[in-house]
Structure formats: C-alpha cells, structure tokens
Short mmCIF file of C-alpha atoms in Angstrom, two decimals:
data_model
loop_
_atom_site.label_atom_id
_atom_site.label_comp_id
_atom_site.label_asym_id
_atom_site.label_seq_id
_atom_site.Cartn_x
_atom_site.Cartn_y
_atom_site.Cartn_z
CA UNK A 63 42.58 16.02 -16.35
CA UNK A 64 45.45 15.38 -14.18
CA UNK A 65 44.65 13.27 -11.55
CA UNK A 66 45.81 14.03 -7.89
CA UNK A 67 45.92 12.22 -4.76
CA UNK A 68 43.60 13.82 -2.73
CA UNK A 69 39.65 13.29 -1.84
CA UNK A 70 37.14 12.00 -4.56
CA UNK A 71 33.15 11.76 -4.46
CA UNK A 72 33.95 8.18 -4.03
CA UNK A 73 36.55 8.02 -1.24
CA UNK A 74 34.05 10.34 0.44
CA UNK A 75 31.31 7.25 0.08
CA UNK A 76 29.11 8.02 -2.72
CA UNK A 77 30.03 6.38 -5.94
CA UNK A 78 28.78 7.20 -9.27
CA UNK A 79 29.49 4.75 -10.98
CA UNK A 80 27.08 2.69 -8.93
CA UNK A 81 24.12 4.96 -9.65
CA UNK A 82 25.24 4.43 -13.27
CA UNK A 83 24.41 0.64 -13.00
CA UNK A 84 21.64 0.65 -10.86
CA UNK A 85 20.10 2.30 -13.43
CA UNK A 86 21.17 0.71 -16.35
CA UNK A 87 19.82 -2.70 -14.33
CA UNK A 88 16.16 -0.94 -13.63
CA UNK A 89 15.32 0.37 -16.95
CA UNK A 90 13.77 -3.05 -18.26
CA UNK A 91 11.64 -3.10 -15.06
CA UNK A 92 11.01 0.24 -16.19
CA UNK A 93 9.90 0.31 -19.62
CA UNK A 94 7.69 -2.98 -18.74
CA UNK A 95 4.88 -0.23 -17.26
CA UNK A 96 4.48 1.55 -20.25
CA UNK A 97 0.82 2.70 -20.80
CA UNK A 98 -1.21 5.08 -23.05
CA UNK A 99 0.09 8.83 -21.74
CA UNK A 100 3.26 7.34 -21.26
CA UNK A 101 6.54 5.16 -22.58
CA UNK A 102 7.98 4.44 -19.37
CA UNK A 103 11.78 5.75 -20.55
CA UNK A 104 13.51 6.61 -17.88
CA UNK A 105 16.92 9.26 -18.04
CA UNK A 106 15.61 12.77 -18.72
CA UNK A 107 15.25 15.30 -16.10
CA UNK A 108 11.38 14.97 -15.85
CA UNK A 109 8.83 12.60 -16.75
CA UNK A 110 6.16 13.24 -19.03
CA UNK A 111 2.38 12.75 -18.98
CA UNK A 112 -0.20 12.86 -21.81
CA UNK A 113 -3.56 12.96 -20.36
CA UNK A 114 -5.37 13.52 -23.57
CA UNK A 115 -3.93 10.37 -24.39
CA UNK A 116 -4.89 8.62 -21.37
CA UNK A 117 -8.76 8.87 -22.69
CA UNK A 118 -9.43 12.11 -20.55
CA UNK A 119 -11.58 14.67 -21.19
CA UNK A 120 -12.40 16.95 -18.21
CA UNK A 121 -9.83 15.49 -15.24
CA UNK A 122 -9.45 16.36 -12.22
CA UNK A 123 -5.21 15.20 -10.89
CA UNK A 124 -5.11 13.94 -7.84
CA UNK A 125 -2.01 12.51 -5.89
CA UNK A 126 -0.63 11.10 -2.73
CA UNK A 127 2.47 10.09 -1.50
CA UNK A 128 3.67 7.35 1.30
CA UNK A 129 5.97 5.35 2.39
CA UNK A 130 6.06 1.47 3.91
CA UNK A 131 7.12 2.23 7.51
CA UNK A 132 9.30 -0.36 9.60
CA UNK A 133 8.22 -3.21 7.41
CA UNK A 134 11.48 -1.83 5.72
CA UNK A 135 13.37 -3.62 8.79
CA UNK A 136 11.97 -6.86 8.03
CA UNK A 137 13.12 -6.89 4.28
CA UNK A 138 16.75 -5.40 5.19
CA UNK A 139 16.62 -8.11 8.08
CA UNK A 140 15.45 -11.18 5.72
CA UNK A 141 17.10 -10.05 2.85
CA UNK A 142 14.29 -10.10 0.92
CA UNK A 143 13.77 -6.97 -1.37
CA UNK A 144 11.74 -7.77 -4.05
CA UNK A 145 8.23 -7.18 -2.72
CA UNK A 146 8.69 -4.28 -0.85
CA UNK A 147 8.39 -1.81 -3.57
CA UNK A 148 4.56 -3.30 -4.57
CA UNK A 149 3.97 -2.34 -1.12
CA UNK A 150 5.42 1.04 -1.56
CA UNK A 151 2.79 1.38 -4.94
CA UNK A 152 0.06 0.07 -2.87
CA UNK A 153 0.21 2.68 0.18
CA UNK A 154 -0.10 5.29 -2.55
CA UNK A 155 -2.39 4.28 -5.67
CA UNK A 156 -5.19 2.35 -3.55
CA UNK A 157 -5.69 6.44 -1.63
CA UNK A 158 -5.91 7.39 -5.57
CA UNK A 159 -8.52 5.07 -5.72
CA UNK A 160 -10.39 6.22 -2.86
CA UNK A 161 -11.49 9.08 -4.79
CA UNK A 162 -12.41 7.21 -7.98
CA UNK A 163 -9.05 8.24 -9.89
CA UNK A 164 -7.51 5.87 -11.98
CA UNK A 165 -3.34 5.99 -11.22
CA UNK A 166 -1.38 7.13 -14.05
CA UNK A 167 1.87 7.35 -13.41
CA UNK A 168 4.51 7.06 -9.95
CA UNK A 169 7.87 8.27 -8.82
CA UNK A 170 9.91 6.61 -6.17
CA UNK A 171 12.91 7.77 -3.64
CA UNK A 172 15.18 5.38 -2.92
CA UNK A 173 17.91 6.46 -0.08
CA UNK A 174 20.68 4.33 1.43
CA UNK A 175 23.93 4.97 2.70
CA UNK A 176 26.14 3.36 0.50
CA UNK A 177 24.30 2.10 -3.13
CA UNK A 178 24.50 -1.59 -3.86
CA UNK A 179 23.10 -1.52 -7.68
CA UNK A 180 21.94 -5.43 -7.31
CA UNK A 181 19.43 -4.31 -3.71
CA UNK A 182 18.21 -1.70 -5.97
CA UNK A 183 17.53 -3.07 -8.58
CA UNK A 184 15.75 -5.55 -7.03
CA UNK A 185 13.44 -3.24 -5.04
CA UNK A 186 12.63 -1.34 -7.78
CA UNK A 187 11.20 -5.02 -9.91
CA UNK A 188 8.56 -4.86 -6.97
CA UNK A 189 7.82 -1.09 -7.46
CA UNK A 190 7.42 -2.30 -11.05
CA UNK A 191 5.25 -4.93 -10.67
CA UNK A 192 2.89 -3.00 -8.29
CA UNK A 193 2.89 -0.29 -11.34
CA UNK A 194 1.93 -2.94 -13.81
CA UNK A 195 -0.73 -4.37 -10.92
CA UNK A 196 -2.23 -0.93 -10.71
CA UNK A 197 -1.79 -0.11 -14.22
CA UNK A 198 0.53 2.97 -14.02
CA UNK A 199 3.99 4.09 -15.47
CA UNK A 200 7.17 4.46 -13.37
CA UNK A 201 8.32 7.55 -14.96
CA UNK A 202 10.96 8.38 -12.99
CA UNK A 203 12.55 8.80 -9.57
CA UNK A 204 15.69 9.33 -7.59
CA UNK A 205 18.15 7.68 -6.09
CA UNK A 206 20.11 9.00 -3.01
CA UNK A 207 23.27 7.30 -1.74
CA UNK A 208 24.29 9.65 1.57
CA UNK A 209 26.72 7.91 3.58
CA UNK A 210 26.49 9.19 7.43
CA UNK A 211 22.64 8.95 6.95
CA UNK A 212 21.84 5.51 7.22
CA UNK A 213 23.28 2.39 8.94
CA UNK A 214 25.18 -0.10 6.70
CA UNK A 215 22.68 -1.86 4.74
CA UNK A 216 20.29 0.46 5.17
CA UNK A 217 17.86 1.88 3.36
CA UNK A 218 14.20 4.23 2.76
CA UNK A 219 11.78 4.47 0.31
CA UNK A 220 9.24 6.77 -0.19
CA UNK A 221 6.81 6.49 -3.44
CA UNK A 222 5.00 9.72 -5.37
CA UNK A 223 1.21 8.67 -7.79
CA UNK A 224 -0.61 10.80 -9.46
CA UNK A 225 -3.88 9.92 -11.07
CA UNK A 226 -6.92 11.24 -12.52
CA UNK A 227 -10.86 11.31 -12.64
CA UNK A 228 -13.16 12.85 -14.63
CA UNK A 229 -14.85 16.19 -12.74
CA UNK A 230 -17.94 14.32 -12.09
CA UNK A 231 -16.47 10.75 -10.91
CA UNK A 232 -15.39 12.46 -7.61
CA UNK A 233 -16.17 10.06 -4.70
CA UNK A 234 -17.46 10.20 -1.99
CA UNK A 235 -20.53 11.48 -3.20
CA UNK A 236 -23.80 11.09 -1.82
CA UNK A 237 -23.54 8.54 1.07
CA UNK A 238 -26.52 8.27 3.20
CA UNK A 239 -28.39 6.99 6.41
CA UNK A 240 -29.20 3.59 5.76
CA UNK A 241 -26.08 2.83 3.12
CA UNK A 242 -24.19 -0.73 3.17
CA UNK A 243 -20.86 -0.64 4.47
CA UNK A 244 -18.89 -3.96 2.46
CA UNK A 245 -15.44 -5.25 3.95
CA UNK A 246 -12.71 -6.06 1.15
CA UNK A 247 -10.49 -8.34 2.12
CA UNK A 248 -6.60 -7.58 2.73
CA UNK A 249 -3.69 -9.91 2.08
CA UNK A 250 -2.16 -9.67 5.19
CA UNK A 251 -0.71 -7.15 7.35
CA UNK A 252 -0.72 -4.70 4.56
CA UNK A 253 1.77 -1.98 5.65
CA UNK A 254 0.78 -0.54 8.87
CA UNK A 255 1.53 -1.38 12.57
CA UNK A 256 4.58 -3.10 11.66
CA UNK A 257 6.57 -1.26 14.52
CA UNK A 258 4.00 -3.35 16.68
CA UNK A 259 4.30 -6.11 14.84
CA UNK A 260 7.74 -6.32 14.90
CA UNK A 261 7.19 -5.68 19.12
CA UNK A 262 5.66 -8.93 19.11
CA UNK A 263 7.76 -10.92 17.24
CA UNK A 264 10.38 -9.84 19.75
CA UNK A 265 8.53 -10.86 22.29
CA UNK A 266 8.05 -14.33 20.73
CA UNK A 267 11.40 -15.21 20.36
CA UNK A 268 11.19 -16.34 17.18
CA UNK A 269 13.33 -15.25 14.58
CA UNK A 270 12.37 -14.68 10.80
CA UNK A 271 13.43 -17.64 9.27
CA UNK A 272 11.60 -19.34 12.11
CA UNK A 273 8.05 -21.29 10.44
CA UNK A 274 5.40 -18.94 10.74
CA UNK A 275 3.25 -19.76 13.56
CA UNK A 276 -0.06 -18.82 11.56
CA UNK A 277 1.22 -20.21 8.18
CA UNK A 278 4.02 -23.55 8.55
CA UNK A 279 4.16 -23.07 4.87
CA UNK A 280 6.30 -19.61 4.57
CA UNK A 281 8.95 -18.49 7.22
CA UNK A 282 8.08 -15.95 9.65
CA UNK A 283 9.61 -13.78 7.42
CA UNK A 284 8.30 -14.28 4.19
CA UNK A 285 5.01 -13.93 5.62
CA UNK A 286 5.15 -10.89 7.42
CA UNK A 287 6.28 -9.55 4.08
CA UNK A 288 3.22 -10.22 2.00
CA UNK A 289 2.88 -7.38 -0.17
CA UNK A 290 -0.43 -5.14 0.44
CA UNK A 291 -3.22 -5.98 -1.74
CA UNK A 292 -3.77 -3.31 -4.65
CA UNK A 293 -7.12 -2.69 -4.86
CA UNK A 294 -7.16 -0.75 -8.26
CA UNK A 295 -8.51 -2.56 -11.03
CA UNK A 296 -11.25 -4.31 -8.75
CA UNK A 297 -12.55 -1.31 -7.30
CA UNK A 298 -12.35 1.08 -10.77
CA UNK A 299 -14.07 -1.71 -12.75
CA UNK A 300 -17.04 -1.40 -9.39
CA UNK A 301 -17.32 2.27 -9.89
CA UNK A 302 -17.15 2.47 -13.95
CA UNK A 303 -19.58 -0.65 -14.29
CA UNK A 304 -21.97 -0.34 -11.58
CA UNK A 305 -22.03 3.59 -11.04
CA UNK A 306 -22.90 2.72 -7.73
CA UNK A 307 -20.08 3.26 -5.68
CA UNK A 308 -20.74 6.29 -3.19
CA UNK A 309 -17.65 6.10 -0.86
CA UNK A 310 -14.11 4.26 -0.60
CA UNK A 311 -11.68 3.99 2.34
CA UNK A 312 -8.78 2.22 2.47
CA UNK A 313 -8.16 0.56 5.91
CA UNK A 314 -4.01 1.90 7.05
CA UNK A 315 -2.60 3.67 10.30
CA UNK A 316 -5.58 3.94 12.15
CA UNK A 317 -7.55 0.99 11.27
CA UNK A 318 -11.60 1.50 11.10
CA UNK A 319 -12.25 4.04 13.54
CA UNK A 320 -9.60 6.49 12.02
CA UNK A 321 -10.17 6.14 7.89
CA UNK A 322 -13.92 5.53 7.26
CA UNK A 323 -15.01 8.63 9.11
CA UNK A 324 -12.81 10.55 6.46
CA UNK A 325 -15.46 9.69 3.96
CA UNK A 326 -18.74 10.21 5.47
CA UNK A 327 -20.47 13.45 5.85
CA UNK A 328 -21.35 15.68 8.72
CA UNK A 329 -23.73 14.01 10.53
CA UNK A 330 -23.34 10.10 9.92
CA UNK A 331 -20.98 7.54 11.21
CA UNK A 332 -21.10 3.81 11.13
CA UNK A 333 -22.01 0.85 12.79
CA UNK A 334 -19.61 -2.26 12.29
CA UNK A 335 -20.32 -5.88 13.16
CA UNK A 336 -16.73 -7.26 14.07
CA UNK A 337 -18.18 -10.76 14.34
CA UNK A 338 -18.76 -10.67 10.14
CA UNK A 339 -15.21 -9.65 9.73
CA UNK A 340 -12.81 -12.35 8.56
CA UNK A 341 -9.90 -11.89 10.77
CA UNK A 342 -6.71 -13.20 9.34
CA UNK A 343 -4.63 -15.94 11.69
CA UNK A 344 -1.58 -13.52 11.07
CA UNK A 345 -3.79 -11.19 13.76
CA UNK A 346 -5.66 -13.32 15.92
CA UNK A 347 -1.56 -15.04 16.22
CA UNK A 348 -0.57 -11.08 17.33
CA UNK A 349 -3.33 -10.62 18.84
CA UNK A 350 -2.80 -13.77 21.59
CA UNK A 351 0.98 -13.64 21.16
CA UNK A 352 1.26 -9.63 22.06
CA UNK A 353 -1.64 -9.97 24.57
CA UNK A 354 -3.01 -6.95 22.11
CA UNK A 355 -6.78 -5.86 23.13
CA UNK A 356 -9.43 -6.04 20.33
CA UNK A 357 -10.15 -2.34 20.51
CA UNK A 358 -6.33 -1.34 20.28
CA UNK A 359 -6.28 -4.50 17.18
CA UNK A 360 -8.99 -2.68 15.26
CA UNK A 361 -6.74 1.03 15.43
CA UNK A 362 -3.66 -0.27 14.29
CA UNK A 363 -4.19 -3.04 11.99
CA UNK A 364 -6.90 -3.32 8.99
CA UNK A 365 -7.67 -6.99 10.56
CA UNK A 366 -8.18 -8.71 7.48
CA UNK A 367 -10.45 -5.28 5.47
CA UNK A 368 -7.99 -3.55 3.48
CA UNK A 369 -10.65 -1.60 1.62
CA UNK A 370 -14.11 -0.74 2.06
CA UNK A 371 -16.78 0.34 -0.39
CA UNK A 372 -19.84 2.15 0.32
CA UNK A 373 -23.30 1.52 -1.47
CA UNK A 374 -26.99 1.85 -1.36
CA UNK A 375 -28.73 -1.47 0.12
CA UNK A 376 -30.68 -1.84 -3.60
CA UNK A 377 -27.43 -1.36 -5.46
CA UNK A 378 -24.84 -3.93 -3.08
CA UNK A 379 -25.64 -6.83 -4.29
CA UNK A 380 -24.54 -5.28 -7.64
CA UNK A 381 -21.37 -3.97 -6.47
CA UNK A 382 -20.44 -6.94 -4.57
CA UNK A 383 -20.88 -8.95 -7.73
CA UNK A 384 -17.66 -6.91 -9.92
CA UNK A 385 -15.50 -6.98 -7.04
CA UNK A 386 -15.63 -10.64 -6.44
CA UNK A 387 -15.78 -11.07 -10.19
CA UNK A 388 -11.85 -8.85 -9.92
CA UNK A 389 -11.36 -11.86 -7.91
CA UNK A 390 -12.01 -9.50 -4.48
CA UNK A 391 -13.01 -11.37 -1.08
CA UNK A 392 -16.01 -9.16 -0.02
CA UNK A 393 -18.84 -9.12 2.40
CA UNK A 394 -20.96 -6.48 4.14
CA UNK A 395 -19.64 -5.45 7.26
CA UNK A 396 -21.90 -2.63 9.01
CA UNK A 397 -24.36 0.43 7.68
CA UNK A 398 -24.28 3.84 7.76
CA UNK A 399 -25.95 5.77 10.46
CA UNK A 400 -27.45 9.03 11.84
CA UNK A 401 -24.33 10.05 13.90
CA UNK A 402 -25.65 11.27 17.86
CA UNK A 403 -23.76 14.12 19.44
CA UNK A 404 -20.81 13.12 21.37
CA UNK A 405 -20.88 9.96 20.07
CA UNK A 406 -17.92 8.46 18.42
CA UNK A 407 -18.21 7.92 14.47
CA UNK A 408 -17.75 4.43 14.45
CA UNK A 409 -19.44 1.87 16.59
CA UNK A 410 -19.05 -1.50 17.48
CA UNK A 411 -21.53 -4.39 17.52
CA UNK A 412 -20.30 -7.91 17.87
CA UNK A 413 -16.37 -8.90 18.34
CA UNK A 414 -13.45 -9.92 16.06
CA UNK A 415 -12.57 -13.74 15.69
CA UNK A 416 -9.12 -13.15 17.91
CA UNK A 417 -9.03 -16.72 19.08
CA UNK A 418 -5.94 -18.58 18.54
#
C-alpha cells in the first residue's frame, strides 16, 4: 500500500505497535495463573471457562467488578506499579468470597492516554500475582490507549471475577441472635478512603518518599501502597472445613456500619466492641494527623478488619482455628443482636485505639 503523508492512528496518539508489546511482555504473567477450567492463554477474542472441570457439579456464577480508587494517584505519583493490580484482584474476588464462591477466573481494563508497554506490563505482574494469591486465571482483558482522556502518565484500571459455589454453599445463611461476630485482620489501608488519605498527607507536608511516620522502615509511599489483603484461600478453607461459616463481609467504602448490615437479616444488627479491635498505626497516624473523629474513622476506613466472619458461639472457636491456621490475624469483635426499631444496625460499645 502506498504510503501518503497525511494522518496515521499513530500521529493521532494511539500506537499499535505498543499494544503489540505490551502484550507480548504480559503473557508470561499470564499463563503463570493457569488452573483446572482454564490455560490462562491470552489472544483470542474471548476467554474460556470449563466449570465441569473446575470440580462443579450444581454452581451457582457469581461476579463483581471494582476498581482501586485514588490509590491509583499514589502509584502514578511514586512510580510504583507493581502492586496495584493485587489490589485491583482483591476489591473484586474477596466480595466473591463473601458469598462462599470460590474465584475462577478475572478480566482487567487497563486505560491510559498514551500506552507505555513497560507501566503495563508491570501492573498487570500484580494483577497476576493477586490471581495466583486467590487462585484464579487472568483470561483476558483490554487495553485502552485514548489520548485526550487522561493526563500524561495517567492511567485507570478497573478489574471483572467471576466465581462459583455450589447451590447449597450460598452464604449468608442462617445468622442468628446471639451469633459471634470475628474481626480479620487487614494489611493496611486496603483500598478505600484513599481520597482522604491522600487529604491528610497533604496536610502533613510530607511527601512520599518522606519515612513513613507509622513505619521508619518503608517510605511514605511504599506504605500507603500495601496491597489489600486477599482473603480467599483462608476464608474458603473456614467454610469447606468447618461448615460453620454463616455470614462474610468484607470491610471497604463504608467501613462497619455500611457492609455488615448487608449480611444480616431483617431484624438483627450488631453490637461491636471498638476497644477489641486492633487498630493499625497507619490509622491512629491519620487519625491524629487529619484530626479525623472515631465515628467518621470507622465509615471510611476498615481500621485494621478487612473481613469479618460470622459464626455460632459453639462453633467459633472452630472457625477461628482454620483462619489463623491460613495464617489469618483474627479475634471476636462484637455479637449479633435483636435489632430495636429506629435503631441503627450497628452499635458501638467501647472505642478504637486512635492514640498516637
């Protein structure tokens, strides 16, 4: 084809040839999450499941989608992009979990406004790794360069799971008056209330290659970008060798009083003692730093619980046992009561360890 000089895809901002090699550099990460239902090959227009494969005999699919919010700033900012994608795994496949399905495969959307193959590549080793923590396959996903869109440098990500349980592994199920509430413990800020977050670090003065006040081991940085704890293996190997699980919530936007009320029924709510939570010093730093008030603390971060699990007060004990076995950080945190009308469905006894 004769070539003319006039306008290509490329002059215009979006080059191909870059998608080519971005690709070409992710396919190892790729093929590294290959598991039964699925080889992980990535270049068709469609990935393919096998559930009959994957061990299942009646499933029920469910799925979720997310994304990781602002804490995208602090990765563009740092420079450091090859966590970010676990966290992108982990906003998605721990709500799998929630409902007792075991993750079987994810899709990610990566968008940016002009494509450097060696950033993507990068972010998509995390969103490999957090496949391979939560025992999933990356079976595809897209990549969007769309200059005009974003900022130079730049970029979004939004992740896709799917996952399965069999018909009658469907949680919650059968939570009750009287029930022990048990705290998992996060790794850190997780993903959520970073645009606060960030708000105080501004207000600090500090910038993020600055020691972290709460840890003089890792930059500011580096810290605030501790990927969010995957909670997948720990809590599947609760529910499939205890049976005992009735209810999971996992602690995001909206902190305590937002997500465990999505798992109770009509009628109950629970009672949480802050003082037997073990608050992180990344929050009781934001918390004194940002002058932040412990009510407004425990709605927009999870504190130091990234997870909770629900269980009848002869079978905790039990259930407590696998998940610190998984290597989990757990302790009972509150009950589940006989909700009063008007009253709000989660109430406070005792306060959170904010001192700094």
């Amino acid at each position: 084809m004769a070539e003319r000089d006039g306008l290509t895809y490329a002059r215009a901002g979006v080059d191909i040839d870059a998608g080519n090699r971005m690709v070409d550099l992710i396919k190892p990460f790729v093929r590294a999450t290959a598991r039964p239902g699925s080889d992980a090959e990535i270049g068709g227009f469609g990935g393919l499941f096998d559930l009959k494969r994957a061990g299942f005999k009646d499933p029920v699919l469910v799925a979720g989608t997310d994304g990781v919010g602002t804490k995208l700033k602090i990765a563009i900012e740092t420079g450091r992009h090859t966590t970010i994608g676990i966290d992108l795994v982990a906003m998605s496949v721990n709500d799998l979990v929630v409902q007792g399905a075991e993750p079987l495969f994810f899709l990610d959307y990566f968008a940016c406004g002009k494509l450097e193959p060696e950033i993507g590549a990068a972010v998509v080793s995390g969103i490999a790794e957090g496949c391979k923590q939560a025992g999933c396959a990356l079976i595809g996903g897209e990549t969007a360069e769309m200059p005009g869109m974003y900022q130079a440098g730049d970029y979004d990500l939004a992740g896709f799971a799917v996952g399965a349980v069999e018909r009658d592994g469907v949680l919650p199920r059968g939570v009750a008056a009287g029930d022990i509430v048990l705290g998992i413990a996060s790794s850190g800020v997780h993903s959520n209330g970073y645009s606060l977050a960030r708000k105080v670090v501004e207000q600090s003065g500090l910038s993020w290659d600055a020691p972290a006040p709460f840890d003089k081991s890792r930059t500011l940085g580096e810290a605030l970008l501790t990927p969010t704890h995957i909670y997948v293996r720990s809590c599947l190997a609760a529910i499939r060798e205890t049976g005992a699980v009735k209810a999971l919530a996992h602690i995001t936007g909206g902190g305590f009083p937002d997500n465990i009320p999505r798992v109770l029924p009509e009628g109950l709510g629970v009672a949480l003692n802050l003082s037997t939570i073990p608050v992180l010093p990344v929050f009781r730093w934001m918390a004194t730093e940002g002058r932040i008030a412990e009510d407004e603390m425990a709605r927009a971060f999870n504190c130091g619980i990234g997870m909770i699990a629900v269980a009848a007060p002869a079978d905790a004990e039990r259930v407590m046992a696998v998940l610190r076995n998984a290597g989990e950080r757990v302790t009972p945190i509150g009950a589940i009561v006989p909700l009063r009308p008007g009253a709000a469905a989660v109430a406070y006894s005792g306060a959170l360890d904010l001192t700094w």
